[in-house]
Amino acid sequence: MTSRRSTAQAMVGAAALLALTAAACGGSGTSATATGGSSGSTSDPSPSGGATAAGKVTTRDVADVGTVLVNGKAMTLYTNEAENSGKIRCVGSCTDFWPPVTADKAHVPASVPGMSGAFSVVDRPDGTTQLALDGHPLYTFSEDRTPGSVSGNGFSDDFQGTKFVWHAATPDGSTPKATAGDGAGNTGGGNSGYNYGY
């Protein structure tokens, strides 16, 4: 009976050692991946709240809208008509709802299939840098809750006296059509169905 208990304890000990070794190896790989981008652990953007890092930019086909640009978490990227000149106007409380896609000038994402323009990095008034497509600053939308959502497409709102009309960013720079399920015709505040809290 003693030998069975000793054998069982030895097997449990060996299994624990094997698990620790595997975890250590896995942890090392995860760390290398997380720090391999231009901005360390923030290389993948979050879907909402504050500025988001560009990370990997790809495309996604969205029903009734077409092919749109998405970040590393498949969240739709947007441009707005108020910044067609390239001048940053979405500042302050605007960025709480439309987080800028930040990017390092030394690590601009590569082009994606079907892209006719080019990615660049523009300077924001607060000193940070933001990813742009053909000079148009890129954002995510805090109300997009799932990958591939385009609730900000066709959405309009107003911040600090500037009217914004938002469009999902496309590889060829065209404006996608607005659909009944997105934010077409909405305005910020009580009329939009979104509670902006101001």
mmCIF file of C-alpha atoms in Angstrom:
data_model
loop_
_atom_site.group_PDB
_atom_site.id
_atom_site.type_symbol
_atom_site.label_atom_id
_atom_site.label_comp_id
_atom_site.label_asym_id
_atom_site.label_seq_id
_atom_site.Cartn_x
_atom_site.Cartn_y
_atom_site.Cartn_z
ATOM 1 C CA MET A 1 0.000 0.000 0.000
ATOM 2 C CA THR A 2 2.886 2.313 0.772
ATOM 3 C CA SER A 3 4.434 1.673 -2.627
ATOM 4 C CA ARG A 4 1.139 2.493 -4.404
ATOM 5 C CA ARG A 5 0.845 5.775 -2.492
ATOM 6 C CA SER A 6 4.469 6.654 -3.315
ATOM 7 C CA THR A 7 3.917 5.842 -6.985
ATOM 8 C CA ALA A 8 0.750 7.967 -7.102
ATOM 9 C CA GLN A 9 2.519 10.875 -5.402
ATOM 10 C CA ALA A 10 5.408 10.598 -7.843
ATOM 11 C CA MET A 11 2.997 10.644 -10.803
ATOM 12 C CA VAL A 12 1.176 13.708 -9.445
ATOM 13 C CA GLY A 13 4.507 15.451 -8.896
ATOM 14 C CA ALA A 14 5.658 14.635 -12.430
ATOM 15 C CA ALA A 15 2.375 15.905 -13.898
ATOM 16 C CA ALA A 16 2.665 19.151 -11.934
ATOM 17 C CA LEU A 17 6.253 19.640 -13.124
ATOM 18 C CA LEU A 18 5.202 19.006 -16.724
ATOM 19 C CA ALA A 19 2.338 21.517 -16.408
ATOM 20 C CA LEU A 20 4.665 24.166 -14.964
ATOM 21 C CA THR A 21 7.189 23.605 -17.753
ATOM 22 C CA ALA A 22 4.477 23.911 -20.416
ATOM 23 C CA ALA A 23 3.120 27.080 -18.806
ATOM 24 C CA ALA A 24 6.567 28.621 -18.677
ATOM 25 C CA CYS A 25 7.175 27.885 -22.352
ATOM 26 C CA GLY A 26 3.726 29.161 -23.307
ATOM 27 C CA GLY A 27 4.172 32.299 -21.226
ATOM 28 C CA SER A 28 7.402 33.125 -22.986
ATOM 29 C CA GLY A 29 5.794 32.818 -26.404
ATOM 30 C CA THR A 30 2.815 34.958 -25.415
ATOM 31 C CA SER A 31 5.083 37.654 -24.041
ATOM 32 C CA ALA A 32 7.134 37.753 -27.231
ATOM 33 C CA THR A 33 3.992 38.086 -29.296
ATOM 34 C CA ALA A 34 2.549 40.800 -27.072
ATOM 35 C CA THR A 35 5.687 42.911 -27.203
ATOM 36 C CA GLY A 36 6.435 42.315 -30.865
ATOM 37 C CA GLY A 37 4.268 45.207 -32.092
ATOM 38 C CA SER A 38 4.982 48.897 -32.133
ATOM 39 C CA SER A 39 3.138 49.529 -28.913
ATOM 40 C CA GLY A 40 3.736 46.418 -26.818
ATOM 41 C CA SER A 41 0.683 44.933 -25.176
ATOM 42 C CA THR A 42 -1.580 47.534 -26.768
ATOM 43 C CA SER A 43 -0.892 46.311 -30.310
ATOM 44 C CA ASP A 44 -4.464 45.028 -30.498
ATOM 45 C CA PRO A 45 -7.099 47.723 -30.170
ATOM 46 C CA SER A 46 -10.026 47.455 -27.813
ATOM 47 C CA PRO A 47 -13.503 47.910 -29.244
ATOM 48 C CA SER A 48 -14.349 50.922 -27.129
ATOM 49 C CA GLY A 49 -13.096 53.522 -24.687
ATOM 50 C CA GLY A 50 -10.067 55.725 -25.253
ATOM 51 C CA ALA A 51 -7.601 55.649 -28.108
ATOM 52 C CA THR A 52 -6.949 52.283 -29.716
ATOM 53 C CA ALA A 53 -3.740 51.068 -31.320
ATOM 54 C CA ALA A 54 -3.787 50.188 -35.004
ATOM 55 C CA GLY A 55 -2.309 46.723 -34.636
ATOM 56 C CA LYS A 56 -3.191 44.634 -37.668
ATOM 57 C CA VAL A 57 -5.538 46.190 -40.224
ATOM 58 C CA THR A 58 -7.464 43.838 -42.510
ATOM 59 C CA THR A 59 -10.731 43.793 -44.436
ATOM 60 C CA ARG A 60 -14.103 42.230 -43.723
ATOM 61 C CA ASP A 61 -17.142 41.743 -45.949
ATOM 62 C CA VAL A 62 -20.285 43.099 -44.314
ATOM 63 C CA ALA A 63 -23.726 42.275 -45.714
ATOM 64 C CA ASP A 64 -25.442 45.222 -47.440
ATOM 65 C CA VAL A 65 -22.389 47.438 -46.865
ATOM 66 C CA GLY A 66 -19.493 45.774 -48.689
ATOM 67 C CA THR A 67 -15.828 45.408 -47.807
ATOM 68 C CA VAL A 68 -14.695 47.540 -44.859
ATOM 69 C CA LEU A 69 -11.439 48.020 -42.988
ATOM 70 C CA VAL A 70 -11.216 46.447 -39.536
ATOM 71 C CA ASN A 71 -8.634 46.390 -36.768
ATOM 72 C CA GLY A 72 -6.959 43.341 -35.221
ATOM 73 C CA LYS A 73 -10.142 42.519 -33.308
ATOM 74 C CA ALA A 74 -12.296 42.795 -36.453
ATOM 75 C CA MET A 75 -13.879 46.053 -35.252
ATOM 76 C CA THR A 76 -14.845 48.417 -38.080
ATOM 77 C CA LEU A 77 -12.715 51.504 -38.757
ATOM 78 C CA TYR A 78 -14.394 54.810 -39.617
ATOM 79 C CA THR A 79 -13.670 58.190 -41.182
ATOM 80 C CA ASN A 80 -15.822 61.309 -40.948
ATOM 81 C CA GLU A 81 -16.749 64.068 -43.363
ATOM 82 C CA ALA A 82 -15.704 66.867 -40.996
ATOM 83 C CA GLU A 83 -12.074 65.768 -41.336
ATOM 84 C CA ASN A 84 -11.929 65.333 -45.124
ATOM 85 C CA SER A 85 -9.241 68.005 -45.213
ATOM 86 C CA GLY A 86 -7.120 65.960 -42.800
ATOM 87 C CA LYS A 87 -7.503 68.478 -39.967
ATOM 88 C CA ILE A 88 -8.360 66.708 -36.684
ATOM 89 C CA ARG A 89 -11.705 67.923 -35.334
ATOM 90 C CA CYS A 90 -12.766 64.940 -33.200
ATOM 91 C CA VAL A 91 -11.226 65.911 -29.857
ATOM 92 C CA GLY A 92 -12.331 65.947 -26.229
ATOM 93 C CA SER A 93 -15.621 64.152 -25.577
ATOM 94 C CA CYS A 94 -15.829 63.103 -29.233
ATOM 95 C CA THR A 95 -13.003 60.621 -28.651
ATOM 96 C CA ASP A 96 -14.950 58.952 -25.832
ATOM 97 C CA PHE A 97 -17.379 57.695 -28.466
ATOM 98 C CA TRP A 98 -15.045 57.623 -31.462
ATOM 99 C CA PRO A 99 -11.654 56.390 -30.179
ATOM 100 C CA PRO A 100 -8.800 57.413 -32.499
ATOM 101 C CA VAL A 101 -6.790 54.544 -33.969
ATOM 102 C CA THR A 102 -3.295 55.373 -32.754
ATOM 103 C CA ALA A 103 -0.214 54.360 -34.701
ATOM 104 C CA ASP A 104 3.544 54.695 -34.457
ATOM 105 C CA LYS A 105 5.127 56.493 -37.418
ATOM 106 C CA ALA A 106 7.794 53.792 -37.551
ATOM 107 C CA HIS A 107 5.234 50.972 -37.797
ATOM 108 C CA VAL A 108 2.544 51.935 -40.294
ATOM 109 C CA PRO A 109 0.399 48.914 -41.271
ATOM 110 C CA ALA A 110 0.893 47.466 -44.742
ATOM 111 C CA SER A 111 -1.714 47.901 -47.426
ATOM 112 C CA VAL A 112 -4.599 45.447 -47.692
ATOM 113 C CA PRO A 113 -6.106 43.746 -50.774
ATOM 114 C CA GLY A 114 -8.163 46.125 -52.888
ATOM 115 C CA MET A 115 -6.579 49.197 -51.326
ATOM 116 C CA SER A 116 -6.056 52.022 -53.799
ATOM 117 C CA GLY A 117 -4.659 54.542 -51.328
ATOM 118 C CA ALA A 118 -2.098 54.366 -48.558
ATOM 119 C CA PHE A 119 -1.947 54.354 -44.787
ATOM 120 C CA SER A 120 -0.129 57.209 -43.086
ATOM 121 C CA VAL A 121 0.185 58.660 -39.608
ATOM 122 C CA VAL A 122 -1.082 62.126 -38.669
ATOM 123 C CA ASP A 123 -0.393 64.221 -35.588
ATOM 124 C CA ARG A 124 -3.267 64.877 -33.179
ATOM 125 C CA PRO A 125 -3.601 68.166 -31.242
ATOM 126 C CA ASP A 126 -2.803 66.341 -27.972
ATOM 127 C CA GLY A 127 0.576 65.204 -29.300
ATOM 128 C CA THR A 128 -0.401 61.589 -30.047
ATOM 129 C CA THR A 129 -0.272 60.096 -33.526
ATOM 130 C CA GLN A 130 -3.195 58.559 -35.412
ATOM 131 C CA LEU A 131 -3.527 56.166 -38.329
ATOM 132 C CA ALA A 132 -5.044 57.683 -41.463
ATOM 133 C CA LEU A 133 -6.121 56.423 -44.873
ATOM 134 C CA ASP A 134 -5.217 58.862 -47.627
ATOM 135 C CA GLY A 135 -4.959 61.567 -44.964
ATOM 136 C CA HIS A 136 -8.374 60.760 -43.445
ATOM 137 C CA PRO A 137 -7.977 59.963 -39.713
ATOM 138 C CA LEU A 138 -9.349 56.552 -38.667
ATOM 139 C CA TYR A 139 -11.511 55.793 -35.627
ATOM 140 C CA THR A 140 -13.485 52.952 -34.057
ATOM 141 C CA PHE A 141 -17.006 53.397 -32.619
ATOM 142 C CA SER A 142 -17.735 52.658 -28.966
ATOM 143 C CA GLU A 143 -21.244 51.420 -29.819
ATOM 144 C CA ASP A 144 -19.948 48.660 -32.100
ATOM 145 C CA ARG A 145 -20.193 45.772 -29.648
ATOM 146 C CA THR A 146 -19.285 42.813 -31.866
ATOM 147 C CA PRO A 147 -16.746 42.189 -34.649
ATOM 148 C CA GLY A 148 -18.057 43.309 -38.017
ATOM 149 C CA SER A 149 -20.652 45.698 -36.555
ATOM 150 C CA VAL A 150 -21.159 48.848 -38.613
ATOM 151 C CA SER A 151 -23.565 50.761 -36.363
ATOM 152 C CA GLY A 152 -21.532 53.923 -36.960
ATOM 153 C CA ASN A 153 -21.912 53.810 -40.750
ATOM 154 C CA GLY A 154 -23.954 56.842 -41.816
ATOM 155 C CA PHE A 155 -24.137 58.030 -38.207
ATOM 156 C CA SER A 156 -24.196 61.784 -37.573
ATOM 157 C CA ASP A 157 -23.499 63.656 -34.364
ATOM 158 C CA ASP A 158 -22.254 66.995 -33.098
ATOM 159 C CA PHE A 159 -19.361 67.779 -30.773
ATOM 160 C CA GLN A 160 -18.089 71.235 -29.810
ATOM 161 C CA GLY A 161 -20.211 72.798 -32.554
ATOM 162 C CA THR A 162 -18.846 70.563 -35.327
ATOM 163 C CA LYS A 163 -21.203 68.223 -37.173
ATOM 164 C CA PHE A 164 -19.736 64.807 -37.953
ATOM 165 C CA VAL A 165 -21.075 62.290 -40.460
ATOM 166 C CA TRP A 166 -19.295 58.955 -40.108
ATOM 167 C CA HIS A 167 -18.658 56.260 -42.703
ATOM 168 C CA ALA A 168 -17.125 52.809 -42.474
ATOM 169 C CA ALA A 169 -13.661 52.998 -44.051
ATOM 170 C CA THR A 170 -13.241 50.999 -47.256
ATOM 171 C CA PRO A 171 -10.033 49.809 -48.948
ATOM 172 C CA ASP A 172 -10.691 51.869 -52.080
ATOM 173 C CA GLY A 173 -11.772 54.973 -50.170
ATOM 174 C CA SER A 174 -15.353 54.878 -51.443
ATOM 175 C CA THR A 175 -18.288 55.715 -49.181
ATOM 176 C CA PRO A 176 -20.294 52.572 -48.378
ATOM 177 C CA LYS A 177 -24.044 52.759 -48.644
ATOM 178 C CA ALA A 178 -25.983 53.308 -45.437
ATOM 179 C CA THR A 179 -28.361 50.535 -44.437
ATOM 180 C CA ALA A 180 -31.521 50.472 -42.355
ATOM 181 C CA GLY A 181 -29.741 48.682 -39.530
ATOM 182 C CA ASP A 182 -26.965 51.194 -39.029
ATOM 183 C CA GLY A 183 -26.843 54.727 -37.675
ATOM 184 C CA ALA A 184 -28.094 56.458 -40.812
ATOM 185 C CA GLY A 185 -29.869 59.691 -40.068
ATOM 186 C CA ASN A 186 -29.140 59.610 -36.351
ATOM 187 C CA THR A 187 -27.708 62.475 -34.381
ATOM 188 C CA GLY A 188 -25.786 62.444 -31.141
ATOM 189 C CA GLY A 189 -27.763 62.758 -27.935
ATOM 190 C CA GLY A 190 -31.353 61.783 -27.249
ATOM 191 C CA ASN A 191 -32.506 61.415 -30.860
ATOM 192 C CA SER A 192 -29.962 58.774 -31.814
ATOM 193 C CA GLY A 193 -30.909 55.914 -29.556
ATOM 194 C CA TYR A 194 -27.445 56.149 -27.999
ATOM 195 C CA ASN A 195 -26.971 57.686 -24.586
ATOM 196 C CA TYR A 196 -23.992 59.978 -24.982
ATOM 197 C CA GLY A 197 -24.479 61.302 -21.460
ATOM 198 C CA TYR A 198 -24.342 65.016 -22.192
#
